[in-house]
């Protein structure tokens, strides 16, 4: 059993080396401008995290794998134009919105961002106000406070944060 753990750790360490080398070779650093295939600006690197590069197009931000980037005389490059990247980001956002809309239905179970049960969806208004039913009482939040993750429908806050907000003991409640 110890060998697979060792192998996994060795593989993880080996994978981090090329990512670091890639960042050095391609100029992938926060603040760098990224260029498209014709040399036009695509966006700016916001940060690099765990081998992913977060690029801001001015309209949207998205995390892309570090190995998606090349280099040119100008600096880091992508094989997409700004318009193509924006379109891909918006398509992904639309897909996520559709999945959220499909999940936000009466009776759906809801978890907090820290994985705790929060109740069930009672209703969703046409304006996007989501009413949640729970033993402690109902509350309503805008649809933007919810998301989908690997566990299902979640609120974008912890149970403790919600309790504090509902009791008036949080900066958000003031």
XYZ file of N, CA and C in Angstrom:
522
model
N 0.810 -1.205 0.000
C 0.000 0.000 0.000
C 0.851 1.266 0.000
N 2.040 1.174 0.587
C 2.880 2.360 0.661
C 3.408 2.754 -0.706
N 3.651 1.806 -1.571
C 4.178 2.118 -2.890
C 3.246 3.014 -3.703
N 1.910 2.705 -3.794
C 1.048 3.584 -4.575
C 1.025 5.013 -4.043
N 1.058 5.181 -2.700
C 1.082 6.538 -2.157
C 2.364 7.244 -2.578
N 3.501 6.521 -2.482
C 4.770 7.091 -2.882
C 4.754 7.445 -4.364
N 4.224 6.541 -5.177
C 4.154 6.785 -6.620
C 3.292 8.001 -6.917
N 2.180 8.133 -6.195
C 1.300 9.283 -6.422
C 2.005 10.574 -6.041
N 2.725 10.568 -4.909
C 3.455 11.757 -4.499
C 4.561 12.100 -5.482
N 5.257 11.095 -5.966
C 6.319 11.317 -6.942
C 5.746 11.876 -8.242
N 4.624 11.311 -8.678
C 3.989 11.806 -9.905
C 3.539 13.247 -9.729
N 2.952 13.569 -8.571
C 2.503 14.942 -8.318
C 3.688 15.901 -8.324
N 4.793 15.497 -7.715
C 5.981 16.343 -7.693
C 6.535 16.530 -9.100
N 6.544 15.474 -9.880
C 7.057 15.566 -11.247
C 6.197 16.480 -12.098
N 4.890 16.459 -11.877
C 3.993 17.311 -12.651
C 4.181 18.778 -12.318
N 4.586 19.093 -11.086
C 4.753 20.488 -10.705
C 5.998 21.101 -11.339
N 6.980 20.299 -11.661
C 8.209 20.822 -12.260
C 7.957 21.398 -13.655
N 7.285 20.656 -14.552
C 7.045 21.243 -15.863
C 6.185 22.498 -15.800
N 5.228 22.572 -14.869
C 4.385 23.755 -14.752
C 5.233 24.961 -14.380
N 6.179 24.784 -13.449
C 7.053 25.884 -13.055
C 7.955 26.284 -14.225
N 8.486 25.291 -14.923
C 9.330 25.580 -16.073
C 8.536 26.274 -17.166
N 7.301 25.839 -17.368
C 6.443 26.456 -18.376
C 6.222 27.920 -18.064
N 5.979 28.225 -16.796
C 5.752 29.616 -16.407
C 6.984 30.460 -16.728
N 8.170 29.921 -16.464
C 9.397 30.668 -16.757
C 9.590 30.828 -18.260
N 9.376 29.772 -19.018
C 9.638 29.796 -20.456
C 8.647 30.661 -21.231
N 7.409 30.764 -20.762
C 6.394 31.480 -21.529
C 6.048 32.842 -20.957
N 6.650 33.241 -19.844
C 6.349 34.546 -19.261
C 5.008 34.590 -18.565
N 4.532 33.444 -18.105
C 3.239 33.396 -17.413
C 3.404 33.909 -15.994
N 3.158 35.195 -15.822
C 3.211 35.829 -14.509
C 2.022 36.772 -14.376
N 1.569 36.959 -13.143
C 0.452 37.879 -12.909
C 0.794 39.251 -13.484
N -0.163 39.831 -14.179
C 0.008 41.142 -14.788
C 0.454 41.114 -16.237
N 0.916 39.960 -16.713
C 1.388 39.865 -18.097
C 0.215 39.916 -19.073
N 0.444 40.538 -20.206
C -0.550 40.570 -21.277
C -0.421 39.289 -22.088
N -1.572 38.706 -22.439
C -1.615 37.496 -23.263
C -2.086 37.900 -24.654
N -1.438 37.331 -25.664
C -1.738 37.669 -27.056
C -2.330 36.479 -27.786
N -3.122 36.776 -28.816
C -3.757 35.751 -29.633
C -2.881 35.352 -30.798
N -3.411 34.487 -31.683
C -2.611 33.958 -32.793
C -2.156 35.017 -33.796
N -2.891 36.135 -33.895
C -2.480 37.204 -34.813
C -1.703 38.304 -34.097
N -1.388 38.093 -32.806
C -0.619 39.081 -32.061
C -1.451 40.136 -31.369
N -2.790 40.027 -31.450
C -3.661 40.985 -30.777
C -3.830 40.597 -29.317
N -4.057 41.598 -28.460
C -4.247 41.339 -27.044
C -5.515 40.525 -26.808
N -5.394 39.518 -25.940
C -6.536 38.686 -25.540
C -6.976 39.066 -24.131
N -6.015 39.299 -23.252
C -6.331 39.645 -21.876
C -5.085 39.761 -21.035
N -5.308 39.823 -19.718
C -4.230 39.971 -18.746
C -4.289 38.834 -17.741
N -3.141 38.326 -17.360
C -3.086 37.256 -16.361
C -3.356 37.863 -14.989
N -4.402 37.352 -14.318
C -4.725 37.806 -12.970
C -3.892 37.076 -11.935
N -3.799 35.752 -12.094
C -3.007 34.952 -11.155
C -2.749 33.583 -11.752
N -1.815 32.885 -11.135
C -1.514 31.511 -11.507
C -1.692 30.683 -10.248
N -2.504 29.622 -10.361
C -2.830 28.820 -9.187
C -2.887 27.349 -9.572
N -2.018 26.552 -8.967
C -2.011 25.096 -9.163
C -1.949 24.708 -10.644
N -1.121 25.400 -11.410
C -0.952 25.067 -12.819
C -1.994 25.678 -13.742
N -2.984 26.377 -13.165
C -3.995 27.068 -13.972
C -3.690 28.550 -14.019
N -3.958 29.152 -15.157
C -3.716 30.571 -15.361
C -5.072 31.263 -15.483
N -5.324 32.222 -14.596
C -6.574 32.974 -14.647
C -6.320 34.197 -15.514
N -7.064 34.267 -16.617
C -6.909 35.365 -17.571
C -8.186 36.207 -17.581
N -8.009 37.532 -17.576
C -9.128 38.469 -17.613
C -9.138 39.127 -18.979
N -10.271 38.993 -19.684
C -10.389 39.570 -21.023
C -10.886 41.011 -20.994
N -11.263 41.486 -19.803
C -11.898 42.791 -19.695
C -13.401 42.634 -19.599
N -13.904 41.495 -20.062
C -15.323 41.167 -19.964
C -15.554 40.042 -18.961
N -14.657 39.067 -18.970
C -14.774 37.890 -18.116
C -13.391 37.429 -17.688
N -13.378 36.633 -16.618
C -12.156 35.946 -16.193
C -12.392 34.455 -16.306
N -11.337 33.719 -16.640
C -11.440 32.262 -16.755
C -10.101 31.641 -16.423
N -10.156 30.450 -15.821
C -8.947 29.689 -15.524
C -8.689 28.718 -16.667
N -7.483 28.763 -17.201
C -7.074 27.877 -18.290
C -5.837 27.107 -17.851
N -5.679 25.875 -18.319
C -4.468 25.117 -17.974
C -3.222 25.841 -18.478
N -2.167 25.806 -17.679
C -0.923 26.477 -18.050
C -0.356 26.001 -19.364
N -0.606 24.724 -19.718
C -0.056 24.212 -20.972
C -0.855 24.656 -22.198
N -1.874 25.497 -21.996
C -2.632 26.072 -23.121
C -1.881 27.242 -23.754
N -0.843 27.706 -23.091
C -0.151 28.913 -23.505
C 1.148 28.591 -24.215
N 1.469 29.444 -25.167
C 2.751 29.392 -25.848
C 3.452 30.711 -25.611
N 4.427 31.013 -26.454
C 5.138 32.279 -26.306
C 5.460 32.855 -27.677
N 5.618 34.147 -27.708
C 6.013 34.848 -28.929
C 6.956 35.981 -28.520
N 7.370 36.773 -29.493
C 8.232 37.920 -29.188
C 7.534 38.886 -28.230
N 6.204 38.981 -28.325
C 5.446 39.896 -27.471
C 5.282 39.362 -26.052
N 5.201 38.032 -25.912
C 4.988 37.435 -24.599
C 4.104 36.207 -24.696
N 3.384 35.880 -23.616
C 2.538 34.685 -23.605
C 1.451 34.762 -24.680
N 1.155 33.606 -25.292
C 0.143 33.562 -26.347
C -0.853 32.431 -26.104
N -2.014 32.597 -26.712
C -3.061 31.579 -26.739
C -3.407 31.313 -28.190
N -3.966 30.175 -28.471
C -4.401 29.845 -29.831
C -5.789 30.370 -30.137
N -6.308 31.265 -29.289
C -7.641 31.844 -29.480
C -7.546 33.359 -29.545
N -8.423 33.962 -30.316
C -8.545 35.415 -30.281
C -9.352 35.797 -29.048
N -9.361 37.071 -28.721
C -10.156 37.546 -27.586
C -11.631 37.205 -27.804
N -12.139 37.426 -28.994
C -13.553 37.139 -29.290
C -13.858 35.653 -29.105
N -12.949 34.789 -29.553
C -13.161 33.345 -29.398
C -13.139 32.936 -27.926
N -12.214 33.506 -27.143
C -12.151 33.181 -25.716
C -13.391 33.681 -24.996
N -13.826 34.904 -25.277
C -15.047 35.446 -24.660
C -16.238 34.567 -25.012
N -16.344 34.149 -26.262
C -17.461 33.287 -26.688
C -17.429 31.957 -25.943
N -16.251 31.383 -25.763
C -16.133 30.106 -25.049
C -16.510 30.271 -23.579
N -16.077 31.368 -22.962
C -16.427 31.627 -21.563
C -17.936 31.800 -21.422
N -18.533 32.572 -22.323
C -19.976 32.803 -22.252
C -20.767 31.523 -22.499
N -20.299 30.664 -23.387
C -20.963 29.381 -23.618
C -20.916 28.530 -22.350
N -19.780 28.531 -21.672
C -19.649 27.779 -20.421
C -20.563 28.355 -19.345
N -20.627 29.681 -19.265
C -21.511 30.322 -18.284
C -22.974 29.991 -18.564
N -23.354 29.987 -19.838
C -24.734 29.654 -20.209
C -25.072 28.215 -19.829
N -24.109 27.313 -20.022
C -24.309 25.910 -19.654
C -24.483 25.782 -18.137
N -23.659 26.499 -17.381
C -23.771 26.481 -15.920
C -25.110 27.068 -15.469
N -25.534 28.159 -16.091
C -26.829 28.773 -15.754
C -27.984 27.813 -16.037
N -27.916 27.100 -17.154
C -28.971 26.143 -17.495
C -29.030 25.011 -16.472
N -27.862 24.530 -16.037
C -27.823 23.469 -15.024
C -28.397 23.970 -13.702
N -28.092 25.206 -13.341
C -28.631 25.787 -12.106
C -30.142 25.943 -12.212
N -30.622 26.456 -13.336
C -32.072 26.607 -13.529
C -32.787 25.267 -13.415
N -32.194 24.223 -13.972
C -32.803 22.889 -13.919
C -32.828 22.355 -12.489
N -31.847 22.742 -11.678
C -31.756 22.240 -10.302
C -32.607 23.037 -9.319
N -32.854 24.308 -9.616
C -33.624 25.167 -8.714
C -35.118 24.926 -8.902
N -35.605 23.834 -8.320
C -37.023 23.474 -8.413
C -37.540 23.142 -7.021
N -38.833 23.319 -6.847
C -39.458 23.013 -5.562
C -39.133 21.587 -5.136
N -38.720 21.454 -3.879
C -38.405 20.156 -3.322
C -36.941 19.757 -3.415
N -36.140 20.511 -4.167
C -34.722 20.176 -4.322
C -33.979 20.413 -3.012
N -33.131 19.464 -2.633
C -32.319 19.597 -1.429
C -31.211 20.627 -1.656
N -30.886 21.361 -0.602
C -29.900 22.434 -0.678
C -28.835 22.227 0.390
N -27.576 22.425 -0.007
C -26.447 22.359 0.916
C -25.809 23.733 1.031
N -25.120 23.976 2.158
C -24.317 25.186 2.299
C -22.994 24.960 1.573
N -22.197 26.016 1.431
C -20.907 25.866 0.751
C -19.957 24.971 1.530
N -20.224 24.790 2.835
C -19.405 23.869 3.624
C -20.049 22.493 3.756
N -21.027 22.207 2.860
C -21.589 20.859 2.739
C -22.652 20.471 3.749
N -23.197 21.434 4.489
C -24.216 21.123 5.493
C -25.617 21.276 4.905
N -26.562 20.436 5.300
C -27.935 20.542 4.793
C -28.552 21.885 5.190
N -29.206 22.532 4.239
C -29.808 23.852 4.480
C -31.319 23.862 4.326
N -31.924 22.766 3.920
C -33.356 22.711 3.700
C -33.652 22.336 2.264
N -34.845 22.711 1.828
C -35.249 22.417 0.454
C -35.799 23.672 -0.210
N -35.743 23.685 -1.515
C -36.293 24.804 -2.270
C -37.813 24.737 -2.177
N -38.425 25.831 -1.760
C -39.883 25.905 -1.697
C -40.430 26.452 -3.010
N -39.791 27.531 -3.508
C -40.255 28.118 -4.760
C -39.169 29.002 -5.358
N -39.324 29.285 -6.659
C -38.451 30.206 -7.374
C -39.362 31.136 -8.167
N -39.262 32.437 -7.892
C -40.116 33.402 -8.594
C -39.565 33.686 -9.982
N -40.382 34.278 -10.830
C -39.950 34.650 -12.179
C -38.815 35.667 -12.127
N -38.753 36.453 -11.034
C -37.702 37.457 -10.874
C -36.400 36.849 -10.355
N -36.404 35.542 -10.020
C -35.198 34.872 -9.557
C -35.021 34.853 -8.052
N -36.077 35.116 -7.294
C -36.016 35.043 -5.842
C -36.312 33.599 -5.424
N -35.359 32.990 -4.712
C -35.457 31.589 -4.317
C -35.836 31.528 -2.843
N -36.960 30.880 -2.549
C -37.401 30.700 -1.169
C -37.002 29.306 -0.716
N -36.334 29.256 0.442
C -35.834 28.001 1.002
C -36.613 27.706 2.281
N -37.095 26.469 2.386
C -37.827 26.005 3.564
C -36.882 25.172 4.414
N -36.851 25.466 5.713
C -36.009 24.714 6.635
C -36.690 24.692 7.995
N -36.325 23.789 8.868
C -36.995 23.690 10.175
C -36.976 24.998 10.977
N -35.912 25.769 10.853
C -35.793 27.022 11.613
C -36.634 28.144 11.026
N -37.191 27.951 9.864
C -37.990 28.964 9.186
C -37.506 29.191 7.774
N -38.330 29.839 6.986
C -38.002 30.095 5.583
C -37.148 31.356 5.441
N -36.400 31.396 4.357
C -35.672 32.597 3.963
C -35.643 32.631 2.451
N -35.351 33.805 1.895
C -35.295 33.957 0.441
C -34.023 34.694 0.058
N -33.434 34.235 -1.019
C -32.226 34.848 -1.575
C -32.349 34.922 -3.089
N -31.609 35.833 -3.678
C -31.537 35.937 -5.132
C -30.872 34.687 -5.704
N -31.274 34.327 -6.904
C -30.735 33.152 -7.592
C -29.208 33.171 -7.654
N -28.596 34.333 -7.692
C -27.146 34.457 -7.750
C -26.439 33.918 -6.517
N -27.183 33.660 -5.444
C -26.592 33.123 -4.217
C -26.448 31.607 -4.262
N -26.811 30.990 -5.395
C -26.800 29.533 -5.510
C -25.907 29.105 -6.668
N -25.419 27.875 -6.574
C -24.560 27.316 -7.633
C -24.690 25.804 -7.616
N -24.110 25.186 -8.613
C -24.014 23.725 -8.676
C -22.569 23.340 -8.421
N -22.374 22.248 -7.660
C -21.045 21.685 -7.521
C -21.161 20.175 -7.599
N -20.105 19.467 -7.297
C -20.114 18.012 -7.393
C -21.122 17.345 -6.478
N -21.556 18.037 -5.444
C -22.526 17.487 -4.497
C -23.965 17.816 -4.879
N -24.167 18.774 -5.765
C -25.516 19.184 -6.157
C -25.704 20.677 -5.983
N -26.886 21.056 -5.542
C -27.261 22.455 -5.385
C -26.710 22.998 -4.071
N -25.965 24.098 -4.148
C -25.354 24.691 -2.962
C -25.594 26.196 -2.915
N -25.594 26.720 -1.687
C -25.583 28.170 -1.488
C -24.144 28.626 -1.533
N -23.923 29.853 -1.935
C -22.571 30.392 -2.001
C -22.166 31.003 -0.655
N -22.561 30.350 0.436
C -22.160 30.779 1.770
C -22.228 29.588 2.716
N -21.514 29.717 3.818
C -21.541 28.651 4.805
C -22.828 28.752 5.624
N -23.138 27.673 6.327
C -24.308 27.680 7.193
C -24.148 28.743 8.277
N -22.949 28.861 8.850
C -22.702 29.865 9.896
C -22.904 31.280 9.356
N -22.443 31.545 8.131
C -22.628 32.869 7.535
C -24.108 33.182 7.339
N -24.879 32.192 6.889
C -26.313 32.400 6.714
C -26.980 32.671 8.055
N -26.655 31.867 9.064
C -27.257 32.048 10.393
C -26.943 33.437 10.930
N -25.704 33.888 10.765
C -25.320 35.219 11.233
C -26.098 36.305 10.488
N -26.230 36.142 9.179
C -26.969 37.134 8.385
C -28.441 37.175 8.785
N -29.043 36.003 8.997
C -30.461 35.961 9.356
C -30.709 36.500 10.757
N -29.708 36.384 11.648
C -29.883 36.895 13.010
C -29.516 38.370 13.113
N -28.965 38.940 12.050
C -28.587 40.348 12.070
C -27.213 40.580 12.677
N -26.420 39.530 12.848
C -25.100 39.654 13.464
C -23.969 39.610 12.465
N -24.206 40.041 11.242
C -23.132 40.034 10.248
C -23.077 41.377 9.551
N -21.909 41.731 8.999
C -21.817 42.976 8.241
C -22.809 43.032 7.085
N -23.127 41.866 6.496
C -24.060 41.825 5.360
C -25.466 42.216 5.789
N -25.807 41.992 7.066
C -27.143 42.282 7.551
C -27.314 43.746 7.932
N -26.206 44.491 8.036
C -26.293 45.895 8.451
C -26.659 46.803 7.314
